[in-house]
JSON list of C-alpha atoms and ligand atoms in Angstrom, two decimals:
[
{"chain": "A", "resi": 69, "resn": "MET", "atom": "CA", "xyz": [13.25, -6.49, -54.35]},
{"chain": "A", "resi": 70, "resn": "LYS", "atom": "CA", "xyz": [14.77, -3.51, -52.60]},
{"chain": "A", "resi": 71, "resn": "ASP", "atom": "CA", "xyz": [17.94, -2.81, -50.74]},
{"chain": "A", "resi": 72, "resn": "ILE", "atom": "CA", "xyz": [18.01, -1.64, -47.15]},
{"chain": "A", "resi": 73, "resn": "VAL", "atom": "CA", "xyz": [21.28, 0.07, -46.36]},
{"chain": "A", "resi": 74, "resn": "LYS", "atom": "CA", "xyz": [22.27, 0.85, -42.79]},
{"chain": "A", "resi": 75, "resn": "SER", "atom": "CA", "xyz": [25.51, 2.68, -42.24]},
{"chain": "A", "resi": 76, "resn": "VAL", "atom": "CA", "xyz": [27.34, 3.91, -39.19]},
{"chain": "A", "resi": 77, "resn": "HIS", "atom": "CA", "xyz": [28.48, 7.47, -38.62]},
{"chain": "A", "resi": 78, "resn": "ILE", "atom": "CA", "xyz": [31.83, 7.64, -36.82]},
{"chain": "A", "resi": 79, "resn": "THR", "atom": "CA", "xyz": [33.49, 10.87, -35.77]},
{"chain": "A", "resi": 80, "resn": "LEU", "atom": "CA", "xyz": [37.25, 10.61, -35.33]},
{"chain": "A", "resi": 81, "resn": "LYS", "atom": "CA", "xyz": [38.77, 13.05, -32.84]},
{"chain": "A", "resi": 82, "resn": "THR", "atom": "CA", "xyz": [42.43, 13.69, -32.18]},
{"chain": "A", "resi": 83, "resn": "GLU", "atom": "CA", "xyz": [43.67, 14.32, -28.63]},
{"chain": "A", "resi": 84, "resn": "GLU", "atom": "CA", "xyz": [43.51, 18.10, -29.10]},
{"chain": "A", "resi": 85, "resn": "GLU", "atom": "CA", "xyz": [39.86, 17.89, -30.07]},
{"chain": "A", "resi": 86, "resn": "LEU", "atom": "CA", "xyz": [38.72, 16.16, -26.88]},
{"chain": "A", "resi": 87, "resn": "ASN", "atom": "CA", "xyz": [36.84, 18.05, -24.18]},
{"chain": "A", "resi": 88, "resn": "GLU", "atom": "CA", "xyz": [37.65, 17.66, -20.49]},
{"chain": "A", "resi": 89, "resn": "THR", "atom": "CA", "xyz": [35.04, 14.97, -19.80]},
{"chain": "A", "resi": 90, "resn": "GLU", "atom": "CA", "xyz": [36.17, 12.97, -22.81]},
{"chain": "A", "resi": 91, "resn": "GLN", "atom": "CA", "xyz": [39.79, 13.18, -21.67]},
{"chain": "A", "resi": 92, "resn": "LYS", "atom": "CA", "xyz": [38.79, 11.99, -18.19]},
{"chain": "A", "resi": 93, "resn": "LEU", "atom": "CA", "xyz": [36.87, 9.03, -19.60]},
{"chain": "A", "resi": 94, "resn": "ILE", "atom": "CA", "xyz": [39.79, 7.99, -21.78]},
{"chain": "A", "resi": 95, "resn": "GLU", "atom": "CA", "xyz": [42.22, 8.30, -18.88]},
{"chain": "A", "resi": 96, "resn": "ALA", "atom": "CA", "xyz": [39.91, 6.21, -16.69]},
{"chain": "A", "resi": 97, "resn": "ALA", "atom": "CA", "xyz": [39.54, 3.49, -19.36]},
{"chain": "A", "resi": 98, "resn": "LYS", "atom": "CA", "xyz": [43.29, 3.44, -19.96]},
{"chain": "A", "resi": 99, "resn": "GLU", "atom": "CA", "xyz": [44.01, 3.16, -16.23]},
{"chain": "A", "resi": 100, "resn": "ALA", "atom": "CA", "xyz": [41.51, 0.32, -15.93]},
{"chain": "A", "resi": 101, "resn": "THR", "atom": "CA", "xyz": [43.53, -1.76, -18.43]},
{"chain": "A", "resi": 102, "resn": "PHE", "atom": "CA", "xyz": [46.24, -2.03, -15.78]},
{"chain": "A", "resi": 103, "resn": "ARG", "atom": "CA", "xyz": [43.82, -3.78, -13.40]},
{"chain": "A", "resi": 104, "resn": "SER", "atom": "CA", "xyz": [42.44, -6.24, -15.94]},
{"chain": "A", "resi": 105, "resn": "TYR", "atom": "CA", "xyz": [42.80, -9.99, -15.41]},
{"chain": "A", "resi": 106, "resn": "ALA", "atom": "CA", "xyz": [43.97, -11.33, -18.76]},
{"chain": "A", "resi": 107, "resn": "PRO", "atom": "CA", "xyz": [46.58, -14.04, -18.14]},
{"chain": "A", "resi": 108, "resn": "TYR", "atom": "CA", "xyz": [45.41, -16.06, -21.15]},
{"chain": "A", "resi": 109, "resn": "SER", "atom": "CA", "xyz": [45.18, -13.50, -23.92]},
{"chain": "A", "resi": 110, "resn": "GLN", "atom": "CA", "xyz": [47.49, -10.81, -22.49]},
{"chain": "A", "resi": 111, "resn": "PHE", "atom": "CA", "xyz": [45.04, -8.42, -24.13]},
{"chain": "A", "resi": 112, "resn": "HIS", "atom": "CA", "xyz": [44.07, -5.85, -21.53]},
{"chain": "A", "resi": 113, "resn": "VAL", "atom": "CA", "xyz": [40.85, -3.95, -22.08]},
{"chain": "A", "resi": 114, "resn": "GLY", "atom": "CA", "xyz": [39.58, -1.12, -19.88]},
{"chain": "A", "resi": 115, "resn": "ALA", "atom": "CA", "xyz": [36.20, 0.55, -19.93]},
{"chain": "A", "resi": 116, "resn": "SER", "atom": "CA", "xyz": [34.76, 3.62, -18.28]},
{"chain": "A", "resi": 117, "resn": "VAL", "atom": "CA", "xyz": [31.21, 4.86, -18.18]},
{"chain": "A", "resi": 118, "resn": "LEU", "atom": "CA", "xyz": [29.85, 8.30, -17.44]},
{"chain": "A", "resi": 119, "resn": "LEU", "atom": "CA", "xyz": [26.60, 8.17, -15.51]},
{"chain": "A", "resi": 120, "resn": "ALA", "atom": "CA", "xyz": [23.92, 10.83, -15.55]},
{"chain": "A", "resi": 121, "resn": "ASN", "atom": "CA", "xyz": [24.93, 11.75, -11.97]},
{"chain": "A", "resi": 122, "resn": "ASP", "atom": "CA", "xyz": [28.39, 12.60, -13.40]},
{"chain": "A", "resi": 123, "resn": "GLU", "atom": "CA", "xyz": [30.04, 9.65, -11.68]},
{"chain": "A", "resi": 124, "resn": "ILE", "atom": "CA", "xyz": [32.62, 7.71, -13.68]},
{"chain": "A", "resi": 125, "resn": "ILE", "atom": "CA", "xyz": [32.77, 3.95, -13.14]},
{"chain": "A", "resi": 126, "resn": "THR", "atom": "CA", "xyz": [35.47, 1.70, -14.57]},
{"chain": "A", "resi": 127, "resn": "GLY", "atom": "CA", "xyz": [36.00, -1.98, -15.22]},
{"chain": "A", "resi": 128, "resn": "ASN", "atom": "CA", "xyz": [38.09, -4.34, -17.31]},
{"chain": "A", "resi": 129, "resn": "ASN", "atom": "CA", "xyz": [38.19, -7.80, -18.84]},
{"chain": "A", "resi": 130, "resn": "GLN", "atom": "CA", "xyz": [38.16, -10.71, -16.41]},
{"chain": "A", "resi": 131, "resn": "GLU", "atom": "CA", "xyz": [39.36, -13.96, -17.94]},
{"chain": "A", "resi": 132, "resn": "ASN", "atom": "CA", "xyz": [38.98, -17.54, -16.77]},
{"chain": "A", "resi": 133, "resn": "CYS", "atom": "CA", "xyz": [40.83, -20.79, -17.50]},
{"chain": "A", "resi": 134, "resn": "ALA", "atom": "CA", "xyz": [37.44, -22.02, -18.74]},
{"chain": "A", "resi": 135, "resn": "PHE", "atom": "CA", "xyz": [37.56, -19.41, -21.49]},
{"chain": "A", "resi": 136, "resn": "PRO", "atom": "CA", "xyz": [33.84, -18.76, -22.03]},
{"chain": "A", "resi": 137, "resn": "SER", "atom": "CA", "xyz": [33.43, -18.02, -18.32]},
{"chain": "A", "resi": 138, "resn": "GLY", "atom": "CA", "xyz": [35.46, -14.82, -18.67]},
{"chain": "A", "resi": 139, "resn": "LEU", "atom": "CA", "xyz": [33.86, -11.46, -19.37]},
{"chain": "A", "resi": 140, "resn": "CYS", "atom": "CA", "xyz": [34.77, -8.48, -21.55]},
{"chain": "A", "resi": 141, "resn": "ALA", "atom": "CA", "xyz": [35.54, -5.08, -20.08]},
{"chain": "A", "resi": 142, "resn": "GLU", "atom": "CA", "xyz": [32.37, -3.50, -21.47]},
{"chain": "A", "resi": 143, "resn": "ARG", "atom": "CA", "xyz": [30.02, -6.00, -19.85]},
{"chain": "A", "resi": 144, "resn": "THR", "atom": "CA", "xyz": [31.93, -6.10, -16.56]},
{"chain": "A", "resi": 145, "resn": "THR", "atom": "CA", "xyz": [31.65, -2.32, -16.37]},
{"chain": "A", "resi": 146, "resn": "LEU", "atom": "CA", "xyz": [28.05, -1.94, -17.52]},
{"chain": "A", "resi": 147, "resn": "PHE", "atom": "CA", "xyz": [26.81, -4.73, -15.26]},
{"chain": "A", "resi": 148, "resn": "TYR", "atom": "CA", "xyz": [28.62, -3.24, -12.30]},
{"chain": "A", "resi": 149, "resn": "ALA", "atom": "CA", "xyz": [27.35, 0.29, -13.03]},
{"chain": "A", "resi": 150, "resn": "ASN", "atom": "CA", "xyz": [23.80, -0.94, -13.54]},
{"chain": "A", "resi": 151, "resn": "SER", "atom": "CA", "xyz": [23.86, -3.14, -10.45]},
{"chain": "A", "resi": 152, "resn": "ARG", "atom": "CA", "xyz": [25.11, -0.29, -8.33]},
{"chain": "A", "resi": 153, "resn": "TYR", "atom": "CA", "xyz": [22.92, 2.45, -9.84]},
{"chain": "A", "resi": 154, "resn": "PRO", "atom": "CA", "xyz": [19.90, 0.72, -11.39]},
{"chain": "A", "resi": 155, "resn": "ASP", "atom": "CA", "xyz": [18.04, 4.01, -11.93]},
{"chain": "A", "resi": 156, "resn": "ILE", "atom": "CA", "xyz": [20.85, 6.19, -13.25]},
{"chain": "A", "resi": 157, "resn": "PRO", "atom": "CA", "xyz": [21.29, 6.28, -17.02]},
{"chain": "A", "resi": 158, "resn": "VAL", "atom": "CA", "xyz": [24.64, 5.59, -18.64]},
{"chain": "A", "resi": 159, "resn": "LYS", "atom": "CA", "xyz": [25.48, 8.50, -20.92]},
{"chain": "A", "resi": 160, "resn": "ILE", "atom": "CA", "xyz": [28.83, 7.45, -22.36]},
{"chain": "A", "resi": 161, "resn": "LEU", "atom": "CA", "xyz": [30.82, 4.21, -22.58]},
{"chain": "A", "resi": 162, "resn": "CYS", "atom": "CA", "xyz": [34.52, 4.45, -23.42]},
{"chain": "A", "resi": 163, "resn": "ILE", "atom": "CA", "xyz": [37.00, 1.63, -24.05]},
{"chain": "A", "resi": 164, "resn": "ALA", "atom": "CA", "xyz": [40.77, 1.38, -24.44]},
{"chain": "A", "resi": 165, "resn": "ALA", "atom": "CA", "xyz": [43.04, -1.63, -24.89]},
{"chain": "A", "resi": 166, "resn": "ARG", "atom": "CA", "xyz": [46.66, -2.66, -24.57]},
{"chain": "A", "resi": 167, "resn": "ASP", "atom": "CA", "xyz": [47.70, -5.51, -26.83]},
{"chain": "A", "resi": 168, "resn": "THR", "atom": "CA", "xyz": [50.23, -8.28, -26.18]},
{"chain": "A", "resi": 169, "resn": "SER", "atom": "CA", "xyz": [53.09, -5.77, -26.59]},
{"chain": "A", "resi": 170, "resn": "GLY", "atom": "CA", "xyz": [51.71, -3.93, -23.56]},
{"chain": "A", "resi": 171, "resn": "GLU", "atom": "CA", "xyz": [51.13, -0.77, -25.61]},
{"chain": "A", "resi": 172, "resn": "PHE", "atom": "CA", "xyz": [47.80, 0.92, -26.20]},
{"chain": "A", "resi": 173, "resn": "THR", "atom": "CA", "xyz": [46.41, 0.01, -29.58]},
{"chain": "A", "resi": 174, "resn": "LYS", "atom": "CA", "xyz": [46.99, 2.45, -32.42]},
{"chain": "A", "resi": 175, "resn": "ASP", "atom": "CA", "xyz": [43.53, 1.83, -33.83]},
{"chain": "A", "resi": 176, "resn": "PRO", "atom": "CA", "xyz": [40.48, 1.67, -31.61]},
{"chain": "A", "resi": 177, "resn": "ILE", "atom": "CA", "xyz": [39.20, -1.78, -30.72]},
{"chain": "A", "resi": 178, "resn": "SER", "atom": "CA", "xyz": [35.58, -2.54, -31.30]},
{"chain": "A", "resi": 179, "resn": "PRO", "atom": "CA", "xyz": [33.17, -4.22, -28.85]},
{"chain": "A", "resi": 180, "resn": "CYS", "atom": "CA", "xyz": [32.28, -7.86, -29.53]},
{"chain": "A", "resi": 181, "resn": "GLY", "atom": "CA", "xyz": [28.77, -8.91, -30.51]},
{"chain": "A", "resi": 182, "resn": "GLY", "atom": "CA", "xyz": [27.79, -10.01, -27.00]},
{"chain": "A", "resi": 183, "resn": "CYS", "atom": "CA", "xyz": [28.83, -6.65, -25.57]},
{"chain": "A", "resi": 184, "resn": "ARG", "atom": "CA", "xyz": [26.94, -4.79, -28.28]},
{"chain": "A", "resi": 185, "resn": "GLN", "atom": "CA", "xyz": [23.79, -6.64, -27.29]},
{"chain": "A", "resi": 186, "resn": "VAL", "atom": "CA", "xyz": [24.29, -5.66, -23.64]},
{"chain": "A", "resi": 187, "resn": "MET", "atom": "CA", "xyz": [25.06, -2.07, -24.65]},
{"chain": "A", "resi": 188, "resn": "LEU", "atom": "CA", "xyz": [21.79, -1.97, -26.56]},
{"chain": "A", "resi": 189, "resn": "GLU", "atom": "CA", "xyz": [19.89, -3.29, -23.55]},
{"chain": "A", "resi": 190, "resn": "THR", "atom": "CA", "xyz": [21.43, -0.59, -21.35]},
{"chain": "A", "resi": 191, "resn": "GLU", "atom": "CA", "xyz": [20.40, 2.06, -23.83]},
{"chain": "A", "resi": 192, "resn": "HIS", "atom": "CA", "xyz": [16.85, 0.68, -23.94]},
{"chain": "A", "resi": 193, "resn": "ARG", "atom": "CA", "xyz": [16.43, 0.34, -20.21]},
{"chain": "A", "resi": 194, "resn": "PHE", "atom": "CA", "xyz": [17.22, 4.01, -19.65]},
{"chain": "A", "resi": 195, "resn": "GLY", "atom": "CA", "xyz": [15.61, 5.30, -22.81]},
{"chain": "A", "resi": 196, "resn": "ILE", "atom": "CA", "xyz": [18.47, 7.58, -23.83]},
{"chain": "A", "resi": 197, "resn": "PRO", "atom": "CA", "xyz": [21.24, 7.06, -26.39]},
{"chain": "A", "resi": 198, "resn": "MET", "atom": "CA", "xyz": [24.52, 5.86, -24.93]},
{"chain": "A", "resi": 199, "resn": "GLN", "atom": "CA", "xyz": [27.42, 7.45, -26.75]},
{"chain": "A", "resi": 200, "resn": "VAL", "atom": "CA", "xyz": [30.35, 5.10, -27.44]},
{"chain": "A", "resi": 201, "resn": "MET", "atom": "CA", "xyz": [33.98, 6.21, -27.44]},
{"chain": "A", "resi": 202, "resn": "LEU", "atom": "CA", "xyz": [36.61, 3.83, -28.82]},
{"chain": "A", "resi": 203, "resn": "TYR", "atom": "CA", "xyz": [40.13, 4.95, -27.97]},
{"chain": "A", "resi": 204, "resn": "GLY", "atom": "CA", "xyz": [43.25, 4.40, -30.09]},
{"chain": "A", "resi": 205, "resn": "THR", "atom": "CA", "xyz": [46.55, 6.28, -29.86]},
{"chain": "A", "resi": 206, "resn": "ASP", "atom": "CA", "xyz": [45.97, 7.64, -33.37]},
{"chain": "A", "resi": 207, "resn": "GLY", "atom": "CA", "xyz": [42.53, 8.97, -32.46]},
{"chain": "A", "resi": 208, "resn": "THR", "atom": "CA", "xyz": [39.24, 8.19, -30.78]},
{"chain": "A", "resi": 209, "resn": "TYR", "atom": "CA", "xyz": [36.09, 7.06, -32.56]},
{"chain": "A", "resi": 210, "resn": "PHE", "atom": "CA", "xyz": [32.82, 8.61, -31.39]},
{"chain": "A", "resi": 211, "resn": "ILE", "atom": "CA", "xyz": [29.59, 6.80, -32.16]},
{"chain": "A", "resi": 212, "resn": "ALA", "atom": "CA", "xyz": [26.39, 8.54, -31.13]},
{"chain": "A", "resi": 213, "resn": "SER", "atom": "CA", "xyz": [24.48, 5.53, -29.91]},
{"chain": "A", "resi": 214, "resn": "ALA", "atom": "CA", "xyz": [24.97, 1.83, -29.07]},
{"chain": "A", "resi": 215, "resn": "ARG", "atom": "CA", "xyz": [22.19, 1.18, -31.59]},
{"chain": "A", "resi": 216, "resn": "ASP", "atom": "CA", "xyz": [24.52, 2.28, -34.38]},
{"chain": "A", "resi": 217, "resn": "LEU", "atom": "CA", "xyz": [26.84, -0.61, -33.55]},
{"chain": "A", "resi": 218, "resn": "LEU", "atom": "CA", "xyz": [24.08, -3.19, -33.90]},
{"chain": "A", "resi": 219, "resn": "PRO", "atom": "CA", "xyz": [21.93, -1.98, -36.76]},
{"chain": "A", "resi": 220, "resn": "VAL", "atom": "CA", "xyz": [19.88, -5.11, -37.35]},
{"chain": "A", "resi": 221, "resn": "ALA", "atom": "CA", "xyz": [19.37, -6.04, -33.73]},
{"chain": "A", "resi": 222, "resn": "PHE", "atom": "CA", "xyz": [17.23, -8.35, -31.67]},
{"chain": "A", "resi": 223, "resn": "ASP", "atom": "CA", "xyz": [15.71, -6.04, -29.09]},
{"chain": "A", "resi": 224, "resn": "SER", "atom": "CA", "xyz": [12.87, -6.11, -26.59]},
{"chain": "A", "resi": 225, "resn": "GLU", "atom": "CA", "xyz": [10.42, -4.96, -29.27]},
{"chain": "A", "resi": 226, "resn": "SER", "atom": "CA", "xyz": [11.18, -8.19, -31.15]},
{"chain": "A", "resi": 227, "resn": "LEU", "atom": "CA", "xyz": [9.64, -10.25, -28.31]},
{"chain": "B", "resi": 578, "resn": "THU", "atom": "N1", "xyz": [37.81, -8.12, -24.89]},
{"chain": "B", "resi": 578, "resn": "THU", "atom": "C1", "xyz": [37.17, -7.12, -24.22]},
{"chain": "B", "resi": 578, "resn": "THU", "atom": "O1", "xyz": [37.22, -7.04, -22.99]},
{"chain": "B", "resi": 578, "resn": "THU", "atom": "N2", "xyz": [36.50, -6.20, -24.94]},
{"chain": "B", "resi": 578, "resn": "THU", "atom": "C2", "xyz": [36.45, -6.15, -26.31]},
{"chain": "B", "resi": 578, "resn": "THU", "atom": "O2", "xyz": [35.83, -5.26, -26.86]},
{"chain": "B", "resi": 578, "resn": "THU", "atom": "C3", "xyz": [37.14, -7.18, -27.10]},
{"chain": "B", "resi": 578, "resn": "THU", "atom": "C4", "xyz": [37.75, -8.29, -26.32]},
{"chain": "B", "resi": 578, "resn": "THU", "atom": "C5", "xyz": [38.58, -9.08, -24.12]},
{"chain": "B", "resi": 578, "resn": "THU", "atom": "C6", "xyz": [38.03, -10.47, -24.03]},
{"chain": "B", "resi": 578, "resn": "THU", "atom": "C7", "xyz": [39.29, -11.25, -23.74]},
{"chain": "B", "resi": 578, "resn": "THU", "atom": "O3", "xyz": [39.55, -11.20, -22.35]},
{"chain": "B", "resi": 578, "resn": "THU", "atom": "C8", "xyz": [40.39, -10.49, -24.46]},
{"chain": "B", "resi": 578, "resn": "THU", "atom": "O4", "xyz": [39.87, -9.19, -24.68]},
{"chain": "B", "resi": 578, "resn": "THU", "atom": "C9", "xyz": [40.82, -11.11, -25.77]},
{"chain": "B", "resi": 578, "resn": "THU", "atom": "O5", "xyz": [39.74, -11.34, -26.59]}
]
């Protein structure tokens, strides 16, 4: 018997430690929360992605009265970016959320399992790591690659 340990490296940056691009991505994700459609949960999530052509694309959660038919901000944004620019890699994905109080969350929120799987697919299809930024008012988590968020993953090599 042996143990296999997989851990995740998270860098926490305060506002003062962010570079200009990182600030722009956070601002874009925060702004996108105000356009989300979340009448059922009142939990507004915004996402922004930085493409390799330096374009920033945003999206947000889109809910539905048939709950499972809704979609998270991360997938809405990645699917839109990839459908618009199928050949341009996604370099960074950033998310921010406002909870039922309407305020941005103090701690970063973390992508759900379904979004992690889609993030991994995006990373694979372009063959470069996609950095993940998770915003909270107390600080932003930086994770080097979507792979780090799904360490024991089903991926295309499993097929
Ligand atoms: N949600 C996201 O958009 N992204 C996440 O990372 C977590 C959850 C959405 C789904 C749903 O519309 C609402 O937040 C509450 O779960």
